[in-house]
GROMACS .gro file of C-alpha atoms in nm:
model
  374
    1UNK     CA    1   2.417  19.700  12.723
    2UNK     CA    2   2.130  19.726  12.479
    3UNK     CA    3   1.847  19.464  12.467
    4UNK     CA    4   2.047  19.259  12.216
    5UNK     CA    5   2.333  19.230  12.458
    6UNK     CA    6   2.568  19.435  12.239
    7UNK     CA    7   2.780  19.705  12.395
    8UNK     CA    8   2.732  20.050  12.249
    9UNK     CA    9   3.032  20.193  12.071
   10UNK     CA   10   3.184  20.474  12.283
   11UNK     CA   11   2.843  20.493  12.459
   12UNK     CA   12   2.729  20.737  12.186
   13UNK     CA   13   2.500  20.532  11.964
   14UNK     CA   14   2.162  20.649  12.095
   15UNK     CA   15   2.146  20.955  11.872
   16UNK     CA   16   2.252  20.747  11.572
   17UNK     CA   17   1.989  20.484  11.641
   18UNK     CA   18   1.727  20.757  11.643
   19UNK     CA   19   1.859  20.895  11.318
   20UNK     CA   20   1.658  20.762  11.024
   21UNK     CA   21   1.867  20.919  10.744
   22UNK     CA   22   1.994  20.715  10.451
   23UNK     CA   23   2.309  20.519  10.536
   24UNK     CA   24   2.498  20.693  10.260
   25UNK     CA   25   2.437  21.035  10.421
   26UNK     CA   26   2.608  21.169  10.731
   27UNK     CA   27   2.365  21.194  11.023
   28UNK     CA   28   2.364  21.554  11.152
   29UNK     CA   29   2.291  21.442  11.511
   30UNK     CA   30   2.579  21.195  11.534
   31UNK     CA   31   2.841  21.261  11.801
   32UNK     CA   32   3.053  20.967  11.685
   33UNK     CA   33   3.335  21.000  11.431
   34UNK     CA   34   3.244  20.651  11.307
   35UNK     CA   35   3.002  20.642  11.013
   36UNK     CA   36   2.663  20.477  11.058
   37UNK     CA   37   2.756  20.204  10.809
   38UNK     CA   38   3.066  20.121  11.012
   39UNK     CA   39   2.868  20.132  11.337
   40UNK     CA   40   2.619  19.881  11.198
   41UNK     CA   41   2.907  19.655  11.099
   42UNK     CA   42   3.066  19.686  11.442
   43UNK     CA   43   2.739  19.599  11.613
   44UNK     CA   44   2.682  19.284  11.405
   45UNK     CA   45   2.762  18.956  11.582
   46UNK     CA   46   3.124  18.854  11.558
   47UNK     CA   47   3.224  18.512  11.430
   48UNK     CA   48   3.347  18.309  11.722
   49UNK     CA   49   3.717  18.236  11.692
   50UNK     CA   50   3.799  17.866  11.694
   51UNK     CA   51   4.000  17.752  11.991
   52UNK     CA   52   4.221  17.447  11.957
   53UNK     CA   53   4.284  17.258  12.280
   54UNK     CA   54   4.653  17.250  12.371
   55UNK     CA   55   4.621  16.912  12.538
   56UNK     CA   56   4.538  16.575  12.378
   57UNK     CA   57   4.193  16.436  12.453
   58UNK     CA   58   4.331  16.084  12.474
   59UNK     CA   59   4.670  15.922  12.525
   60UNK     CA   60   4.745  15.557  12.446
   61UNK     CA   61   5.060  15.368  12.537
   62UNK     CA   62   5.247  15.229  12.238
   63UNK     CA   63   5.538  15.017  12.362
   64UNK     CA   64   5.808  14.948  12.101
   65UNK     CA   65   5.690  15.229  11.871
   66UNK     CA   66   6.016  15.284  11.686
   67UNK     CA   67   6.199  15.617  11.684
   68UNK     CA   68   6.289  15.588  11.314
   69UNK     CA   69   6.230  15.882  11.081
   70UNK     CA   70   6.198  15.665  10.768
   71UNK     CA   71   5.912  15.443  10.882
   72UNK     CA   72   5.533  15.493  10.861
   73UNK     CA   73   5.383  15.293  11.147
   74UNK     CA   74   5.043  15.456  11.213
   75UNK     CA   75   4.733  15.480  10.990
   76UNK     CA   76   4.362  15.548  11.054
   77UNK     CA   77   4.098  15.374  10.843
   78UNK     CA   78   3.770  15.488  10.691
   79UNK     CA   79   3.611  15.236  10.932
   80UNK     CA   80   3.752  15.433  11.231
   81UNK     CA   81   4.017  15.177  11.322
   82UNK     CA   82   4.375  15.273  11.403
   83UNK     CA   83   4.655  15.041  11.285
   84UNK     CA   84   4.990  15.064  11.464
   85UNK     CA   85   5.310  14.872  11.399
   86UNK     CA   86   5.484  14.792  11.728
   87UNK     CA   87   5.799  14.584  11.697
   88UNK     CA   88   5.708  14.264  11.515
   89UNK     CA   89   5.331  14.305  11.564
   90UNK     CA   90   5.046  14.506  11.414
   91UNK     CA   91   4.774  14.612  11.656
   92UNK     CA   92   4.429  14.749  11.571
   93UNK     CA   93   4.251  14.995  11.801
   94UNK     CA   94   3.883  15.063  11.740
   95UNK     CA   95   3.787  15.425  11.806
   96UNK     CA   96   3.424  15.313  11.840
   97UNK     CA   97   3.475  15.047  12.109
   98UNK     CA   98   3.831  15.118  12.236
   99UNK     CA   99   3.904  14.749  12.184
  100UNK     CA  100   4.257  14.645  12.090
  101UNK     CA  101   4.329  14.337  11.877
  102UNK     CA  102   4.654  14.196  11.746
  103UNK     CA  103   4.636  14.141  11.372
  104UNK     CA  104   4.970  13.970  11.314
  105UNK     CA  105   5.299  13.877  11.477
  106UNK     CA  106   5.611  13.834  11.262
  107UNK     CA  107   5.848  13.744  11.546
  108UNK     CA  108   5.868  13.382  11.428
  109UNK     CA  109   6.018  13.518  11.104
  110UNK     CA  110   6.262  13.739  11.303
  111UNK     CA  111   6.096  14.029  11.122
  112UNK     CA  112   5.971  14.375  11.224
  113UNK     CA  113   5.697  14.605  11.095
  114UNK     CA  114   5.821  14.905  10.896
  115UNK     CA  115   5.496  15.049  10.751
  116UNK     CA  116   5.117  15.013  10.761
  117UNK     CA  117   4.856  15.151  10.521
  118UNK     CA  118   4.478  15.107  10.499
  119UNK     CA  119   4.299  15.060  10.169
  120UNK     CA  120   4.055  15.340  10.082
  121UNK     CA  121   3.747  15.157  10.213
  122UNK     CA  122   3.930  15.034  10.522
  123UNK     CA  123   3.867  14.665  10.469
  124UNK     CA  124   4.228  14.571  10.388
  125UNK     CA  125   4.556  14.662  10.556
  126UNK     CA  126   4.896  14.652  10.385
  127UNK     CA  127   5.194  14.580  10.610
  128UNK     CA  128   5.552  14.653  10.503
  129UNK     CA  129   5.836  14.464  10.669
  130UNK     CA  130   6.205  14.483  10.747
  131UNK     CA  131   6.268  14.180  10.520
  132UNK     CA  132   6.125  14.362  10.217
  133UNK     CA  133   5.800  14.177  10.158
  134UNK     CA  134   5.452  14.326  10.197
  135UNK     CA  135   5.153  14.138  10.335
  136UNK     CA  136   4.790  14.231  10.269
  137UNK     CA  137   4.530  14.145  10.533
  138UNK     CA  138   4.154  14.106  10.525
  139UNK     CA  139   4.088  14.270  10.860
  140UNK     CA  140   3.732  14.145  10.913
  141UNK     CA  141   3.853  13.786  10.874
  142UNK     CA  142   4.192  13.850  11.043
  143UNK     CA  143   4.343  13.667  10.749
  144UNK     CA  144   4.646  13.730  10.529
  145UNK     CA  145   4.525  13.736  10.168
  146UNK     CA  146   4.847  13.827   9.990
  147UNK     CA  147   5.223  13.831  10.025
  148UNK     CA  148   5.402  14.058   9.779
  149UNK     CA  149   5.772  13.994   9.735
  150UNK     CA  150   6.024  14.176   9.519
  151UNK     CA  151   6.193  14.439   9.734
  152UNK     CA  152   6.543  14.355   9.857
  153UNK     CA  153   6.530  14.584  10.163
  154UNK     CA  154   6.279  14.717  10.414
  155UNK     CA  155   5.954  14.874  10.293
  156UNK     CA  156   5.900  15.201  10.480
  157UNK     CA  157   5.629  15.363  10.266
  158UNK     CA  158   5.298  15.234  10.127
  159UNK     CA  159   5.013  15.400   9.932
  160UNK     CA  160   4.691  15.255   9.788
  161UNK     CA  161   4.522  15.351   9.460
  162UNK     CA  162   4.208  15.138   9.441
  163UNK     CA  163   4.336  14.779   9.437
  164UNK     CA  164   4.684  14.883   9.329
  165UNK     CA  165   4.941  14.910   9.608
  166UNK     CA  166   5.254  15.122   9.575
  167UNK     CA  167   5.549  15.038   9.800
  168UNK     CA  168   5.871  15.230   9.856
  169UNK     CA  169   6.183  15.067   9.991
  170UNK     CA  170   6.537  15.117  10.111
  171UNK     CA  171   6.636  14.940   9.789
  172UNK     CA  172   6.543  15.277   9.624
  173UNK     CA  173   6.264  15.124   9.416
  174UNK     CA  174   5.893  15.201   9.406
  175UNK     CA  175   5.683  14.900   9.306
  176UNK     CA  176   5.317  14.912   9.199
  177UNK     CA  177   5.118  14.588   9.211
  178UNK     CA  178   4.757  14.486   9.172
  179UNK     CA  179   4.674  14.308   9.498
  180UNK     CA  180   4.397  14.102   9.335
  181UNK     CA  181   4.625  13.924   9.084
  182UNK     CA  182   4.983  13.991   9.191
  183UNK     CA  183   5.127  13.689   9.013
  184UNK     CA  184   4.949  13.747   8.681
  185UNK     CA  185   4.987  14.123   8.633
  186UNK     CA  186   5.351  14.235   8.606
  187UNK     CA  187   5.445  14.499   8.858
  188UNK     CA  188   5.556  14.847   8.760
  189UNK     CA  189   5.898  14.944   8.889
  190UNK     CA  190   5.970  15.313   8.929
  191UNK     CA  191   6.344  15.378   8.957
  192UNK     CA  192   6.452  15.734   9.022
  193UNK     CA  193   6.549  15.778   9.384
  194UNK     CA  194   6.914  15.729   9.474
  195UNK     CA  195   6.848  15.649   9.838
  196UNK     CA  196   6.567  15.507  10.054
  197UNK     CA  197   6.209  15.594   9.956
  198UNK     CA  198   6.039  15.716  10.274
  199UNK     CA  199   5.729  15.905  10.155
  200UNK     CA  200   5.452  15.801   9.911
  201UNK     CA  201   5.114  15.968   9.849
  202UNK     CA  202   4.859  15.941   9.566
  203UNK     CA  203   4.678  16.257   9.459
  204UNK     CA  204   4.305  16.283   9.547
  205UNK     CA  205   4.208  16.202   9.185
  206UNK     CA  206   4.443  15.898   9.188
  207UNK     CA  207   4.624  16.026   8.878
  208UNK     CA  208   4.962  16.119   9.029
  209UNK     CA  209   5.196  15.960   9.282
  210UNK     CA  210   5.433  16.180   9.483
  211UNK     CA  211   5.743  16.017   9.628
  212UNK     CA  212   6.006  16.149   9.866
  213UNK     CA  213   6.343  16.002   9.948
  214UNK     CA  214   6.654  16.022  10.162
  215UNK     CA  215   6.824  16.166   9.852
  216UNK     CA  216   6.641  16.495   9.929
  217UNK     CA  217   6.434  16.454   9.612
  218UNK     CA  218   6.061  16.488   9.557
  219UNK     CA  219   5.922  16.321   9.244
  220UNK     CA  220   5.576  16.323   9.088
  221UNK     CA  221   5.484  16.023   8.868
  222UNK     CA  222   5.178  15.962   8.651
  223UNK     CA  223   5.010  15.626   8.602
  224UNK     CA  224   5.177  15.548   8.272
  225UNK     CA  225   5.530  15.687   8.255
  226UNK     CA  226   5.827  15.512   8.416
  227UNK     CA  227   6.006  15.845   8.458
  228UNK     CA  228   5.889  16.130   8.683
  229UNK     CA  229   5.678  16.405   8.528
  230UNK     CA  230   5.821  16.646   8.787
  231UNK     CA  231   6.147  16.635   8.979
  232UNK     CA  232   6.214  16.876   9.266
  233UNK     CA  233   6.555  16.913   9.432
  234UNK     CA  234   6.500  17.224   9.646
  235UNK     CA  235   6.486  17.038   9.979
  236UNK     CA  236   6.820  17.008  10.160
  237UNK     CA  237   6.731  16.695  10.361
  238UNK     CA  238   6.522  16.378  10.338
  239UNK     CA  239   6.163  16.421  10.216
  240UNK     CA  240   5.923  16.204  10.416
  241UNK     CA  241   5.637  16.450  10.470
  242UNK     CA  242   5.409  16.467  10.163
  243UNK     CA  243   5.046  16.579  10.135
  244UNK     CA  244   4.816  16.662   9.843
  245UNK     CA  245   4.560  16.935   9.899
  246UNK     CA  246   4.199  16.812   9.874
  247UNK     CA  247   4.089  17.172   9.802
  248UNK     CA  248   4.328  17.296   9.531
  249UNK     CA  249   4.374  17.067   9.231
  250UNK     CA  250   4.741  16.984   9.175
  251UNK     CA  251   4.867  17.151   9.495
  252UNK     CA  252   5.131  16.943   9.673
  253UNK     CA  253   5.303  17.016  10.005
  254UNK     CA  254   5.630  16.857  10.115
  255UNK     CA  255   5.856  16.887  10.419
  256UNK     CA  256   6.229  16.837  10.464
  257UNK     CA  257   6.435  16.681  10.741
  258UNK     CA  258   6.674  16.825  10.998
  259UNK     CA  259   6.908  17.010  10.761
  260UNK     CA  260   6.612  17.164  10.573
  261UNK     CA  261   6.319  17.229  10.813
  262UNK     CA  262   6.106  17.381  10.535
  263UNK     CA  263   5.753  17.312  10.413
  264UNK     CA  264   5.735  17.378  10.040
  265UNK     CA  265   5.431  17.403   9.815
  266UNK     CA  266   5.424  17.302   9.449
  267UNK     CA  267   5.186  17.357   9.160
  268UNK     CA  268   5.212  17.017   8.992
  269UNK     CA  269   4.990  17.130   8.703
  270UNK     CA  270   5.261  17.371   8.588
  271UNK     CA  271   5.555  17.220   8.778
  272UNK     CA  272   5.625  17.554   8.944
  273UNK     CA  273   5.739  17.599   9.307
  274UNK     CA  274   5.512  17.816   9.522
  275UNK     CA  275   5.542  17.922   9.887
  276UNK     CA  276   5.806  17.805  10.132
  277UNK     CA  277   5.812  17.840  10.511
  278UNK     CA  278   6.101  17.758  10.747
  279UNK     CA  279   5.947  17.580  11.047
  280UNK     CA  280   6.263  17.573  11.258
  281UNK     CA  281   6.246  17.194  11.308
  282UNK     CA  282   6.272  16.868  11.113
  283UNK     CA  283   5.943  16.814  10.927
  284UNK     CA  284   5.819  16.457  10.985
  285UNK     CA  285   5.459  16.462  10.851
  286UNK     CA  286   5.200  16.677  10.680
  287UNK     CA  287   4.821  16.643  10.650
  288UNK     CA  288   4.556  16.875  10.506
  289UNK     CA  289   4.222  16.939  10.669
  290UNK     CA  290   3.935  16.778  10.478
  291UNK     CA  291   3.704  17.071  10.549
  292UNK     CA  292   3.911  17.390  10.531
  293UNK     CA  293   4.228  17.521  10.372
  294UNK     CA  294   4.449  17.437  10.668
  295UNK     CA  295   4.720  17.182  10.724
  296UNK     CA  296   4.899  17.027  11.020
  297UNK     CA  297   5.270  16.949  11.039
  298UNK     CA  298   5.456  16.739  11.295
  299UNK     CA  299   5.816  16.795  11.385
  300UNK     CA  300   6.128  16.637  11.526
  301UNK     CA  301   6.464  16.796  11.605
  302UNK     CA  302   6.461  17.007  11.794
  303UNK     CA  303   6.118  17.116  11.913
  304UNK     CA  304   5.904  16.799  11.875
  305UNK     CA  305   5.598  17.015  11.814
  306UNK     CA  306   5.274  16.997  11.615
  307UNK     CA  307   5.179  17.305  11.413
  308UNK     CA  308   4.849  17.398  11.248
  309UNK     CA  309   4.875  17.638  10.951
  310UNK     CA  310   4.633  17.843  10.744
  311UNK     CA  311   4.687  17.823  10.369
  312UNK     CA  312   4.786  18.025  10.167
  313UNK     CA  313   4.878  18.286  10.431
  314UNK     CA  314   5.089  18.027  10.621
  315UNK     CA  315   4.999  18.187  10.951
  316UNK     CA  316   5.016  17.954  11.250
  317UNK     CA  317   4.678  17.869  11.399
  318UNK     CA  318   4.811  17.658  11.686
  319UNK     CA  319   5.125  17.505  11.833
  320UNK     CA  320   5.081  17.182  12.030
  321UNK     CA  321   5.349  17.023  12.247
  322UNK     CA  322   5.357  16.718  12.469
  323UNK     CA  323   5.567  16.453  12.297
  324UNK     CA  324   5.916  16.420  12.441
  325UNK     CA  325   6.056  16.258  12.125
  326UNK     CA  326   6.028  16.340  11.754
  327UNK     CA  327   5.666  16.333  11.633
  328UNK     CA  328   5.735  16.082  11.359
  329UNK     CA  329   5.384  15.949  11.296
  330UNK     CA  330   5.059  16.120  11.203
  331UNK     CA  331   4.714  16.009  11.087
  332UNK     CA  332   4.386  16.191  11.030
  333UNK     CA  333   4.054  16.064  11.166
  334UNK     CA  334   3.792  15.957  10.908
  335UNK     CA  335   3.566  16.249  11.000
  336UNK     CA  336   3.856  16.487  10.941
  337UNK     CA  337   3.841  16.655  11.282
  338UNK     CA  338   4.101  16.476  11.493
  339UNK     CA  339   4.459  16.366  11.440
  340UNK     CA  340   4.666  16.105  11.615
  341UNK     CA  341   5.040  16.152  11.658
  342UNK     CA  342   5.299  15.897  11.757
  343UNK     CA  343   5.656  15.929  11.879
  344UNK     CA  344   5.952  15.737  12.012
  345UNK     CA  345   5.830  15.829  12.361
  346UNK     CA  346   5.603  15.528  12.300
  347UNK     CA  347   5.275  15.720  12.320
  348UNK     CA  348   4.994  15.792  12.077
  349UNK     CA  349   4.825  16.127  12.139
  350UNK     CA  350   4.487  16.229  12.000
  351UNK     CA  351   4.416  16.597  11.931
  352UNK     CA  352   4.113  16.788  11.802
  353UNK     CA  353   4.269  17.029  11.552
  354UNK     CA  354   4.022  17.073  11.264
  355UNK     CA  355   3.654  17.166  11.268
  356UNK     CA  356   3.401  17.030  11.019
  357UNK     CA  357   3.234  17.364  10.965
  358UNK     CA  358   3.325  17.702  11.107
  359UNK     CA  359   2.965  17.764  11.214
  360UNK     CA  360   2.956  17.466  11.448
  361UNK     CA  361   2.998  17.564  11.810
  362UNK     CA  362   3.141  17.231  11.912
  363UNK     CA  363   3.304  16.936  11.747
  364UNK     CA  364   3.088  16.630  11.687
  365UNK     CA  365   3.377  16.387  11.647
  366UNK     CA  366   3.291  16.028  11.734
  367UNK     CA  367   3.615  16.029  11.930
  368UNK     CA  368   3.470  16.280  12.174
  369UNK     CA  369   3.297  15.980  12.328
  370UNK     CA  370   3.631  15.905  12.488
  371UNK     CA  371   3.724  16.253  12.602
  372UNK     CA  372   3.656  16.177  12.965
  373UNK     CA  373   3.831  15.842  12.982
  374UNK     CA  374   4.168  15.987  13.068
   0.00000   0.00000   0.00000
């Protein structure tokens, strides 16, 4: 080893180190077949490869977490609070204090929770129900501030755009309503899906809404038209998993159910399909890293795995297993480093999958405070 702790290539670098010729010339004293330029490159410090832990750093019990592909029962707020729909109740878990509070209980209405979604600032939570209405809660006050009616069947998908809430239902409709004045401003009704709407996501610039349904269709809507600006029918099964890239403007990823198993990528600026990868399992959720061009997918039948992908090469960075049921629920931490997954095995599992910056030697996630609890 030399003083810098770097091993000498083939043990033959001494003569080359003594050679002071220009790097573009061949050193006459060199015994190595490797050029001096290449030797210098080989001796430079290597970038440490990122290792993703194969085990969750925390596991929470989630009794009555439903094993239903069409629901969206887990979301993580900008205020670092996890909302989970369990049976007829919504529970909030603070990642900062580990405290659990019950926000609401709909058992008196013989109702169950079918979706939860935080507003962008994390001060309000929308709750979709089996009976088709949506409630909006001021979380700090633990108070219901709105009840939005209009759907005739369960609401399994919710997505916020500022104060406007989009809801997708088994009645095949998407409704968009201003939560500040729901009775005064007429809602927009987007009719296009022929079966249950199970996926809804607004683009990062809040200009486009992507919707997926049990009719195997993926639609992209703008803020003004009542018909889709793009319609994609390539998936061969229900489209629940939808994610807009925060790094590439107009890039949309979608995943298909059991008969499809594919993640597809779309250029919504041109409408053109891009890459496609067969994952081998039902695709339940997708989420992009906030800090790098990577995405995570969660899967159901038959492998119940979690996969981390590089984009655009679509090489697998990691494969995580542990859930014994389909990994139906996924949310990203506010700092963008951790994910939480939920399954019908009635557990929530927290994983560190993304790094903030490649140069950091260790993750600084606030959730690491709880690494040693379990």
